[in-house]
Amino acid sequence: MELQGNDSLEEFSRRLVQLGLKGYVTDVMLRPEQYQLLQIEAPAVAPEELRSAARYQIKEMVDVHLDDLTIDVLKVGDGQGRAASQLFVVAANNAVVRDVMTLANALQWDVRVIDVQDMAQRNLQSIEEPERATCALMISEGRQTLLTISAGRELYYSRRLDLPDGFMGMTWTAAITEQQAPLDAYTPVEEYVPGYAGGGYGSDFSTTGAAPASAEQSDIDRAQRLLVEVQRSIDLWERTWTNLPLAGVKVFAGERSDELAQWLSRDTGQTVSALNTGIAFKALGQISAADLPLCLPLLGVLLRTEVRKA
C-alpha cells in the first residue's frame, strides 16, 4: 500500500512512477471525506435530464456553489417499487476530481471509472449472501465509519456514523461473565443520546453524573453512542423495507472484528459476523493488518460489475 502522506501531487506521482505503476488501466475510488452521498426524491424528468434536475434539487443540501461540484446519480436499490421514487446523488468537489485526473495523466493511466466507497462496500458485503438484505459496518482509525444496507447486489441505504477519538483502542463493552446474559440474548438499546438530531449525534462524548466514572466505564459509555446509531439504522430499515428482512450484519474492525460482532450481536439481537472476503480474495492473508483497512474498500471496487452508460 502506497500512501501520498504529506507529499505534493507531483512528488506522489513521481514516487508511483518509480514503483513501475505507469500506463495501467485504473479504477479509482473516492474516500467518504472526498464526496457526499445524498438521497433525494427522484425528479419526474427524462433519463437524460436526471443529472441537471438532481443538481438543482441538492442546492440546499451542499455548502459549496453548484458550479464547483461534479455530480452523478445512482438508483436506490433495484429502482423498483418504493425505490423508484428515490435517487442517490454523489457530489464531489471539482478540485477532488481534477486531482484524480492530474495524477492519472501524470502516470498515463486509462481511468475506467471513478467509484465511491459506499458502492465498494456494497460489493464486499454481497459476497456471501448476494440476494438477501445485509447490513455492513466497516471501522478503522478515523472519526467516521460507513454503514450500508444492500440487497440483491444493490445499495439501498448508506449512512456515516461519527466515532469518538481513539475508538479503535477503547473498551467497547463490559466483560461477559457466567452470571451475565449469553451472547445470543437480546439486550434492548437505550435511547439516551442527548445530542441526537437529524440522523446523527452530537460531538460531546463526555459523561455526566455525580460520581466520576472509571476510564473503562467512560470508554463504554462513549462506545454506546455508536451502538445506538447502528440500532436506529436497523430500526429504520425494518420499518421502511418490510419486504426485505435483514438477514444479518457484517462487520470489519481489523483484529477486533470478532469482538465487534459479539458486542453488536448481543446488544441488537441481530445475527452479526465478521466480514468474510477470503471467499473472493484468496491472497487476503498476505496483506498486513495495518494495510487491510485501506485495501478492503479497494478490493470492493474490483468486484464492480456495472457498465457505465454514456
Coordinates of C-alpha atoms in Angstrom, one line a residue, residues 9-207:
L9 CA 0.7 15.5 -6.0
E10 CA 3.8 15.9 -8.1
E11 CA 6.0 14.2 -5.6
F12 CA 3.5 11.4 -5.1
S13 CA 3.2 10.8 -8.9
R14 CA 7.0 10.7 -9.2
R15 CA 7.1 8.0 -6.4
L16 CA 4.4 5.9 -8.2
V17 CA 6.4 6.1 -11.4
Q18 CA 9.5 4.8 -9.6
L19 CA 7.4 1.9 -8.4
G20 CA 6.6 1.0 -12.0
L21 CA 2.9 2.0 -11.8
K22 CA 2.8 3.9 -15.1
G23 CA 0.5 3.1 -18.0
Y24 CA -2.2 1.0 -16.3
V25 CA -5.9 0.7 -16.8
T26 CA -7.2 2.0 -13.5
D27 CA -10.3 2.1 -11.3
V28 CA -10.3 5.0 -8.8
M29 CA -12.3 5.1 -5.5
L30 CA -13.0 8.3 -3.6
R31 CA -12.9 8.1 0.2
P32 CA -16.0 9.2 2.1
E33 CA -14.4 12.5 3.1
Q34 CA -13.9 13.4 -0.6
Y35 CA -17.6 13.4 -1.5
Q36 CA -21.2 13.5 -0.3
L37 CA -23.8 10.8 -0.9
L38 CA -27.2 12.4 -0.8
Q39 CA -30.7 10.9 -1.2
I40 CA -33.4 12.8 -3.0
E41 CA -36.9 12.3 -4.4
A42 CA -36.5 11.2 -8.0
P43 CA -37.4 14.1 -10.3
A44 CA -40.0 13.4 -12.9
V45 CA -37.8 14.1 -15.9
A46 CA -36.4 12.1 -18.8
P47 CA -33.4 10.0 -18.0
E48 CA -31.0 12.3 -19.9
E49 CA -32.1 15.2 -17.7
L50 CA -31.7 13.5 -14.4
R51 CA -28.3 15.0 -13.6
S52 CA -29.4 18.5 -14.3
A53 CA -32.6 18.1 -12.3
A54 CA -30.7 16.4 -9.4
R55 CA -28.1 19.2 -9.4
Y56 CA -30.9 21.7 -8.8
Q57 CA -32.5 19.7 -6.1
I58 CA -29.4 19.4 -3.9
K59 CA -28.6 23.1 -3.9
E60 CA -29.8 23.4 -0.3
M61 CA -28.0 20.2 0.8
V62 CA -24.5 21.3 0.0
D63 CA -22.3 24.0 1.3
V64 CA -20.4 24.9 -1.9
H65 CA -21.6 26.5 -5.1
L66 CA -23.2 24.0 -7.5
D67 CA -20.7 25.1 -10.2
D68 CA -17.9 23.8 -8.0
L69 CA -19.4 20.2 -7.9
T70 CA -19.2 17.2 -10.1
I71 CA -22.3 15.1 -9.6
D72 CA -23.6 11.7 -10.7
V73 CA -26.9 10.0 -9.9
L74 CA -27.4 6.3 -8.8
K75 CA -30.6 4.4 -8.4
V76 CA -31.7 3.4 -4.9
G77 CA -31.8 -0.4 -4.7
D78 CA -33.2 -2.1 -7.7
G79 CA -35.1 1.0 -8.8
Q80 CA -38.5 -0.8 -8.5
G81 CA -41.5 -0.2 -6.2
R82 CA -40.7 2.2 -3.3
A83 CA -37.1 2.5 -4.5
A84 CA -38.3 4.0 -7.8
S85 CA -39.2 7.3 -6.1
Q86 CA -35.6 7.8 -4.7
L87 CA -32.2 8.6 -6.1
F88 CA -28.7 8.7 -4.7
V89 CA -26.7 11.8 -5.7
V90 CA -22.9 11.7 -5.5
A91 CA -21.4 15.2 -5.2
A92 CA -17.7 15.7 -5.3
N93 CA -15.8 18.9 -5.4
N94 CA -14.3 19.7 -8.8
A95 CA -10.9 20.0 -7.2
V96 CA -11.0 16.4 -6.0
V97 CA -11.9 15.1 -9.5
R98 CA -9.2 17.4 -11.0
D99 CA -6.5 16.0 -8.7
V100 CA -7.5 12.4 -9.6
M101 CA -7.2 13.1 -13.3
T102 CA -4.0 15.1 -12.9
L103 CA -2.4 12.1 -11.2
A104 CA -3.9 9.8 -13.8
N105 CA -2.4 11.9 -16.6
A106 CA 1.0 12.0 -15.0
L107 CA 1.1 8.2 -14.8
Q108 CA -0.6 7.7 -18.2
W109 CA -3.5 5.8 -16.6
D110 CA -6.6 4.9 -18.5
V111 CA -9.2 5.6 -15.8
R112 CA -12.3 3.4 -16.4
V113 CA -14.4 4.6 -13.5
I114 CA -14.3 6.9 -10.5
D115 CA -16.2 5.0 -7.9
V116 CA -17.2 5.8 -4.3
Q117 CA -16.6 3.8 -1.1
D118 CA -20.4 3.2 -0.5
M119 CA -20.6 1.1 -3.7
A120 CA -17.3 -0.7 -3.0
Q121 CA -18.7 -1.7 0.5
R122 CA -21.9 -2.9 -1.1
N123 CA -19.8 -5.2 -3.3
L124 CA -17.9 -6.6 -0.4
Q125 CA -21.0 -7.3 1.8
S126 CA -22.7 -9.1 -1.2
I127 CA -20.0 -11.8 -1.5
E128 CA -21.6 -14.3 0.9
E129 CA -25.4 -13.7 0.5
P130 CA -25.8 -11.6 -2.6
E131 CA -29.6 -11.8 -2.8
R132 CA -30.5 -11.2 0.8
A133 CA -30.6 -7.9 2.7
T134 CA -27.5 -7.4 4.7
C135 CA -26.0 -4.6 6.7
A136 CA -22.3 -3.8 6.7
L137 CA -20.2 -1.7 9.1
M138 CA -16.5 -1.2 8.4
I139 CA -14.5 0.5 11.2
S140 CA -10.9 1.7 11.0
E141 CA -8.9 4.5 12.5
G142 CA -10.7 7.8 12.0
R143 CA -13.7 9.9 13.1
Q144 CA -16.3 8.2 10.9
T145 CA -17.5 4.8 9.9
L146 CA -19.7 3.8 7.0
L147 CA -22.9 1.7 7.4
T148 CA -24.5 0.3 4.3
I149 CA -27.5 -1.9 3.7
S150 CA -27.7 -3.8 0.4
A151 CA -30.0 -6.5 -1.1
G152 CA -29.7 -8.2 -4.5
R153 CA -26.3 -6.7 -5.0
E154 CA -27.9 -3.2 -4.9
L155 CA -27.3 -0.4 -2.4
Y156 CA -30.5 0.7 -0.6
Y157 CA -29.2 2.6 2.4
S158 CA -25.9 4.4 3.4
R159 CA -25.1 6.4 6.5
R160 CA -21.9 7.8 8.0
L161 CA -21.6 7.4 11.8
D162 CA -19.3 9.5 13.9
L163 CA -16.8 7.8 16.2
P164 CA -15.2 9.3 19.3
D165 CA -11.5 9.9 19.3
G166 CA -9.4 6.7 19.8
F167 CA -12.4 4.4 19.2
M168 CA -10.3 1.5 18.0
G169 CA -8.3 1.5 21.2
M170 CA -11.2 1.9 23.6
T171 CA -13.1 -0.7 25.7
W172 CA -16.4 -1.1 23.9
T173 CA -18.4 -3.2 26.3
A174 CA -18.1 -4.7 29.8
A175 CA -16.5 -8.2 30.0
I176 CA -19.1 -11.0 29.9
T177 CA -19.2 -13.3 33.0
E178 CA -21.1 -16.5 33.6
Q179 CA -23.7 -14.6 35.6
Q180 CA -24.4 -12.3 32.7
A181 CA -26.7 -12.9 29.7
P182 CA -25.3 -15.2 27.0
L183 CA -24.1 -13.7 23.8
D184 CA -27.2 -14.5 21.9
A185 CA -29.6 -12.9 24.4
Y186 CA -31.1 -9.7 23.2
T187 CA -30.5 -6.6 25.3
P188 CA -32.5 -3.6 24.2
V189 CA -30.6 -0.5 23.3
E190 CA -31.5 2.5 25.4
E191 CA -32.5 5.7 23.7
Y192 CA -30.4 8.1 25.7
V193 CA -28.2 10.1 23.3
P194 CA -28.8 13.8 24.3
G195 CA -27.0 15.3 21.3
Y196 CA -29.1 13.3 18.7
A197 CA -30.6 15.4 16.0
G198 CA -31.5 14.7 12.4
G199 CA -29.8 11.3 11.9
G200 CA -26.6 11.8 13.8
Y201 CA -25.3 12.6 17.3
G202 CA -23.6 15.4 19.0
S203 CA -19.8 15.7 19.2
D204 CA -19.8 15.9 23.0
F205 CA -18.7 12.5 24.1
S206 CA -18.3 13.4 27.8
T207 CA -20.1 11.5 30.6

